[in-house]
Amino acid sequence: FRDAINDINIQYSKLGATVWIPLPAGAQPAPGTDGELAVINIDTGEVTYFFSNQVPYSTGIYAKNATEIYVATTGGASTGIWLYNLVSLEKTRLTSTGLPTSVDVMTGGKLLVADMYQGIMAYDLGTGTYETLYYDSYYIWVARQAPNGLIYANYFGGLELYSYNLVTEEFNLVADLSEYGGLTNFVIAPDGLQDQDLDTLLDSEDNCPSVPNSGQEDTDQDNVGDACDSSIDQDEDHWNNSLDN
């Protein structure tokens, strides 16, 4: 998905089916039930559980670095923001206030937090205090900051995506995602990791980045796929694609 107005690539996770899973990602046990949060080593398959049976509602995760992650938990005794070390398995509780559902790192070194009843917040790691950036008491679910400074957010259910401008304080609808069934989580896609046509090939490796062509057919071997190459006669009627009606 692309926010063409603000020139930002956004990748989303559809309800019931994950489309793309980079870090930061979200883990959400069923509402009203206990859950477990786990770290899986993709090389060895080893599973390490933490916050076992202490996450009754929602968990948001952000990778601080290769060995540490920030964890936002909502509901029960574990509610708050945590710093978790993947090597030592040590958990450090940063705050126990609010009902945070996602955590991210924003410009200035603060944590960007979505809170179910407080809206979009900034948590200062130095002072241990919250600042309200955009107040909304109705289930802001995920908030992420893009490189251009805009903050993107969705509500519980994820039927719409919004952008928030910290300078102008404008909160605008970016996209109606109801046709996808809503989104549970999203990230700002880093340069080089976009797949705008969703054909499972990264744009940097795709010979037709804007037209789905997972087979990568290239009849004239000019590194432009047949699906978007205007210099070939794809239907073999003796007219090049660019001249063919």
CSV table of C-alpha atoms in Angstrom, one decimal:
chain,number,residue,atom,x,y,z
A,1,PHE,CA,0.0,0.0,0.0
A,2,ARG,CA,1.3,3.5,-0.8
A,3,ASP,CA,0.3,6.9,0.5
A,4,ALA,CA,0.8,8.7,-2.7
A,5,ILE,CA,-0.1,12.1,-1.3
A,6,ASN,CA,2.6,12.0,1.3
A,7,ASP,CA,5.0,9.8,-0.7
A,8,ILE,CA,5.2,7.0,1.9
A,9,ASN,CA,5.2,3.3,1.4
A,10,ILE,CA,3.1,1.4,4.0
A,11,GLN,CA,2.9,-2.3,4.4
A,12,TYR,CA,0.0,-3.9,6.3
A,13,SER,CA,-1.1,-7.1,7.9
A,14,LYS,CA,-4.6,-8.2,6.9
A,15,LEU,CA,-6.9,-9.7,9.5
A,16,GLY,CA,-6.5,-13.4,9.4
A,17,ALA,CA,-3.7,-13.5,6.9
A,18,THR,CA,-0.3,-11.9,7.3
A,19,VAL,CA,0.9,-10.1,4.2
A,20,TRP,CA,4.4,-9.1,5.3
A,21,ILE,CA,6.2,-9.6,8.7
A,22,PRO,CA,9.2,-7.4,9.3
A,23,LEU,CA,10.1,-6.0,12.7
A,24,PRO,CA,8.4,-4.1,14.2
A,25,ALA,CA,5.5,-6.4,14.2
A,26,GLY,CA,2.5,-7.0,16.5
A,27,ALA,CA,1.3,-10.0,18.4
A,28,GLN,CA,-2.3,-10.0,19.5
A,29,PRO,CA,-3.8,-12.8,21.6
A,30,ALA,CA,-7.6,-13.1,21.3
A,31,PRO,CA,-9.3,-10.3,23.2
A,32,GLY,CA,-10.4,-11.3,26.7
A,33,THR,CA,-8.0,-14.3,26.9
A,34,ASP,CA,-4.6,-15.0,28.3
A,35,GLY,CA,-1.8,-15.2,25.8
A,36,GLU,CA,1.9,-15.8,25.4
A,37,LEU,CA,4.6,-13.8,23.7
A,38,ALA,CA,7.4,-15.8,22.2
A,39,VAL,CA,10.8,-15.2,20.5
A,40,ILE,CA,11.5,-17.8,17.7
A,41,ASN,CA,15.0,-18.3,16.5
A,42,ILE,CA,14.5,-18.8,12.7
A,43,ASP,CA,17.8,-20.6,12.4
A,44,THR,CA,17.4,-23.2,15.1
A,45,GLY,CA,13.6,-23.2,15.6
A,46,GLU,CA,14.0,-22.7,19.3
A,47,VAL,CA,11.0,-21.0,21.0
A,48,THR,CA,11.5,-18.9,24.1
A,49,TYR,CA,8.3,-17.7,25.9
A,50,PHE,CA,8.0,-14.6,28.0
A,51,PHE,CA,5.1,-12.8,29.5
A,52,SER,CA,3.5,-16.2,29.6
A,53,ASN,CA,-0.2,-16.0,30.5
A,54,GLN,CA,0.2,-12.3,31.3
A,55,VAL,CA,-1.0,-10.7,28.1
A,56,PRO,CA,-4.8,-10.8,28.3
A,57,TYR,CA,-5.4,-8.3,25.5
A,58,SER,CA,-2.8,-6.9,23.2
A,59,THR,CA,1.0,-6.7,22.6
A,60,GLY,CA,2.9,-4.4,20.4
A,61,ILE,CA,6.6,-5.0,19.7
A,62,TYR,CA,9.4,-2.8,18.4
A,63,ALA,CA,13.0,-3.9,17.7
A,64,LYS,CA,15.4,-1.5,19.4
A,65,ASN,CA,18.5,-3.3,18.1
A,66,ALA,CA,19.6,-6.9,17.4
A,67,THR,CA,19.2,-8.0,21.0
A,68,GLU,CA,16.6,-5.8,22.6
A,69,ILE,CA,12.9,-5.1,21.9
A,70,TYR,CA,10.4,-2.7,23.4
A,71,VAL,CA,7.1,-4.4,24.3
A,72,ALA,CA,3.8,-2.6,24.9
A,73,THR,CA,1.3,-4.7,26.8
A,74,THR,CA,-2.4,-4.0,27.6
A,75,GLY,CA,-4.5,-5.6,30.3
A,76,GLY,CA,-3.6,-7.5,33.4
A,77,ALA,CA,-0.6,-7.3,35.7
A,78,SER,CA,1.8,-6.8,32.8
A,79,THR,CA,0.3,-3.6,31.4
A,80,GLY,CA,2.8,-1.0,30.4
A,81,ILE,CA,6.0,-0.6,28.4
A,82,TRP,CA,8.9,-3.0,28.8
A,83,LEU,CA,12.4,-3.4,27.5
A,84,TYR,CA,13.2,-7.1,26.8
A,85,ASN,CA,16.7,-8.5,26.2
A,86,LEU,CA,16.6,-11.4,23.8
A,87,VAL,CA,20.0,-12.8,25.0
A,88,SER,CA,19.7,-12.5,28.8
A,89,LEU,CA,15.9,-12.8,28.8
A,90,GLU,CA,15.9,-9.9,31.3
A,91,LYS,CA,12.7,-7.8,31.4
A,92,THR,CA,12.8,-4.1,32.5
A,93,ARG,CA,9.5,-2.4,33.1
A,94,LEU,CA,9.7,1.2,31.9
A,95,THR,CA,6.1,2.3,32.8
A,96,SER,CA,3.0,0.7,34.2
A,97,THR,CA,0.5,3.5,33.3
A,98,GLY,CA,-2.1,3.7,30.5
A,99,LEU,CA,-3.2,1.0,28.1
A,100,PRO,CA,-0.6,0.9,25.4
A,101,THR,CA,-1.3,-1.2,22.3
A,102,SER,CA,1.8,-0.4,20.2
A,103,VAL,CA,5.2,1.1,20.6
A,104,ASP,CA,7.7,2.6,18.1
A,105,VAL,CA,10.7,4.8,18.3
A,106,MET,CA,10.2,8.4,17.0
A,107,THR,CA,12.5,11.3,16.2
A,108,GLY,CA,14.2,12.7,19.2
A,109,GLY,CA,14.7,9.3,20.8
A,110,LYS,CA,11.3,9.2,22.4
A,111,LEU,CA,8.9,6.2,22.2
A,112,LEU,CA,5.8,6.6,20.1
A,113,VAL,CA,2.9,4.9,21.9
A,114,ALA,CA,-0.6,4.2,20.9
A,115,ASP,CA,-2.9,4.1,23.9
A,116,MET,CA,-6.5,2.7,23.8
A,117,TYR,CA,-8.0,5.6,25.8
A,118,GLN,CA,-5.4,8.4,25.5
A,119,GLY,CA,-4.6,8.4,21.8
A,120,ILE,CA,-1.1,9.0,20.4
A,121,MET,CA,1.5,9.6,23.1
A,122,ALA,CA,5.3,10.2,23.3
A,123,TYR,CA,7.2,8.6,26.1
A,124,ASP,CA,10.4,10.3,27.2
A,125,LEU,CA,12.9,7.6,28.2
A,126,GLY,CA,15.0,10.2,30.1
A,127,THR,CA,12.3,11.7,32.3
A,128,GLY,CA,9.9,8.7,32.3
A,129,THR,CA,7.0,10.9,31.4
A,130,TYR,CA,4.3,10.9,28.8
A,131,GLU,CA,3.2,13.7,26.4
A,132,THR,CA,-0.1,13.6,24.6
A,133,LEU,CA,0.4,14.3,20.9
A,134,TYR,CA,-3.1,13.6,19.7
A,135,TYR,CA,-5.9,12.8,22.1
A,136,ASP,CA,-8.6,10.3,21.3
A,137,SER,CA,-10.4,8.2,23.8
A,138,TYR,CA,-11.6,5.6,21.3
A,139,TYR,CA,-9.1,2.8,20.7
A,140,ILE,CA,-6.2,4.2,18.7
A,141,TRP,CA,-4.5,0.8,18.0
A,142,VAL,CA,-1.2,1.3,16.2
A,143,ALA,CA,0.9,4.4,15.6
A,144,ARG,CA,4.1,4.6,13.5
A,145,GLN,CA,6.2,7.6,12.5
A,146,ALA,CA,7.5,7.9,8.9
A,147,PRO,CA,10.9,9.4,7.9
A,148,ASN,CA,9.1,12.6,6.8
A,149,GLY,CA,7.8,13.1,10.4
A,150,LEU,CA,4.2,12.2,9.7
A,151,ILE,CA,2.6,9.8,12.2
A,152,TYR,CA,0.3,7.1,10.8
A,153,ALA,CA,-2.4,5.5,13.0
A,154,ASN,CA,-5.3,3.2,12.9
A,155,TYR,CA,-8.2,2.3,15.2
A,156,PHE,CA,-9.2,-1.0,16.7
A,157,GLY,CA,-10.6,-3.0,13.8
A,158,GLY,CA,-8.3,-1.2,11.3
A,159,LEU,CA,-10.9,-0.2,8.7
A,160,GLU,CA,-9.2,3.1,8.0
A,161,LEU,CA,-5.7,4.5,8.1
A,162,TYR,CA,-4.9,8.1,9.2
A,163,SER,CA,-2.0,10.5,9.2
A,164,TYR,CA,-1.2,13.0,11.9
A,165,ASN,CA,1.0,16.1,11.3
A,166,LEU,CA,2.9,17.1,14.4
A,167,VAL,CA,3.4,20.7,13.1
A,168,THR,CA,-0.1,21.5,11.7
A,169,GLU,CA,-1.9,19.1,14.1
A,170,GLU,CA,-4.0,17.8,11.2
A,171,PHE,CA,-5.5,14.3,11.5
A,172,ASN,CA,-6.4,13.2,8.0
A,173,LEU,CA,-7.9,10.0,6.5
A,174,VAL,CA,-5.3,8.4,4.2
A,175,ALA,CA,-7.1,5.2,3.1
A,176,ASP,CA,-10.3,3.2,3.5
A,177,LEU,CA,-9.2,-0.4,4.1
A,178,SER,CA,-12.6,-1.9,4.7
A,179,GLU,CA,-12.3,-3.9,1.5
A,180,TYR,CA,-9.4,-5.8,3.0
A,181,GLY,CA,-11.3,-6.6,6.1
A,182,GLY,CA,-9.3,-4.2,8.2
A,183,LEU,CA,-5.7,-4.3,9.3
A,184,THR,CA,-4.3,-5.3,12.7
A,185,ASN,CA,-0.8,-3.9,12.3
A,186,PHE,CA,1.3,-2.0,9.8
A,187,VAL,CA,4.9,-0.7,9.4
A,188,ILE,CA,6.5,2.0,7.3
A,189,ALA,CA,8.4,0.0,4.6
A,190,PRO,CA,12.1,0.9,4.4
A,191,ASP,CA,13.6,1.9,1.1
A,192,GLY,CA,14.4,-1.2,-0.9
A,193,LEU,CA,11.9,-3.4,0.9
A,194,GLN,CA,8.7,-2.5,-1.0
A,195,ASP,CA,6.6,-4.8,-3.1
A,196,GLN,CA,4.1,-2.4,-4.5
A,197,ASP,CA,2.4,-4.9,-6.8
A,198,LEU,CA,2.3,-7.6,-4.1
A,199,ASP,CA,3.6,-10.3,-6.4
A,200,THR,CA,6.0,-11.6,-3.7
A,201,LEU,CA,9.1,-9.9,-5.4
A,202,LEU,CA,10.7,-6.9,-3.9
A,203,ASP,CA,10.6,-3.8,-6.2
A,204,SER,CA,14.4,-3.9,-6.3
A,205,GLU,CA,14.3,-7.4,-7.7
A,206,ASP,CA,11.2,-7.1,-9.8
A,207,ASN,CA,11.4,-6.4,-13.6
A,208,CYS,CA,7.9,-5.0,-13.5
A,209,PRO,CA,7.6,-3.4,-10.0
A,210,SER,CA,4.1,-1.9,-10.6
A,211,VAL,CA,2.5,-4.8,-12.5
A,212,PRO,CA,2.1,-8.3,-10.8
A,213,ASN,CA,4.3,-10.8,-12.7
A,214,SER,CA,5.7,-13.4,-10.3
A,215,GLY,CA,7.1,-15.4,-13.2
A,216,GLN,CA,9.3,-12.5,-14.4
A,217,GLU,CA,8.9,-13.4,-18.1
A,218,ASP,CA,11.1,-11.2,-20.3
A,219,THR,CA,10.9,-12.3,-23.9
A,220,ASP,CA,13.4,-9.8,-25.3
A,221,GLN,CA,15.8,-10.1,-22.4
A,222,ASP,CA,15.9,-6.3,-21.8
A,223,ASN,CA,15.4,-6.6,-18.1
A,224,VAL,CA,11.9,-5.1,-18.5
A,225,GLY,CA,9.2,-7.8,-17.9
A,226,ASP,CA,6.8,-8.6,-20.6
A,227,ALA,CA,3.9,-7.5,-18.4
A,228,CYS,CA,5.0,-3.9,-18.6
A,229,ASP,CA,7.4,-3.8,-21.7
A,230,SER,CA,6.1,-1.5,-24.4
A,231,SER,CA,8.7,-2.6,-26.9
A,232,ILE,CA,7.5,-6.2,-27.4
A,233,ASP,CA,4.5,-7.7,-29.2
A,234,GLN,CA,3.0,-9.6,-26.3
A,235,ASP,CA,-0.1,-10.8,-28.2
A,236,GLU,CA,1.9,-11.5,-31.4
A,237,ASP,CA,-0.3,-9.5,-33.7
A,238,HIS,CA,2.7,-7.7,-35.3
A,239,TRP,CA,2.1,-4.5,-33.3
A,240,ASN,CA,4.4,-3.6,-30.4
A,241,ASN,CA,2.5,-3.2,-27.1
A,242,SER,CA,3.1,0.6,-27.2
A,243,LEU,CA,1.2,0.9,-30.6
A,244,ASP,CA,-1.3,-1.9,-30.0
A,245,ASN,CA,-4.9,-0.9,-29.3
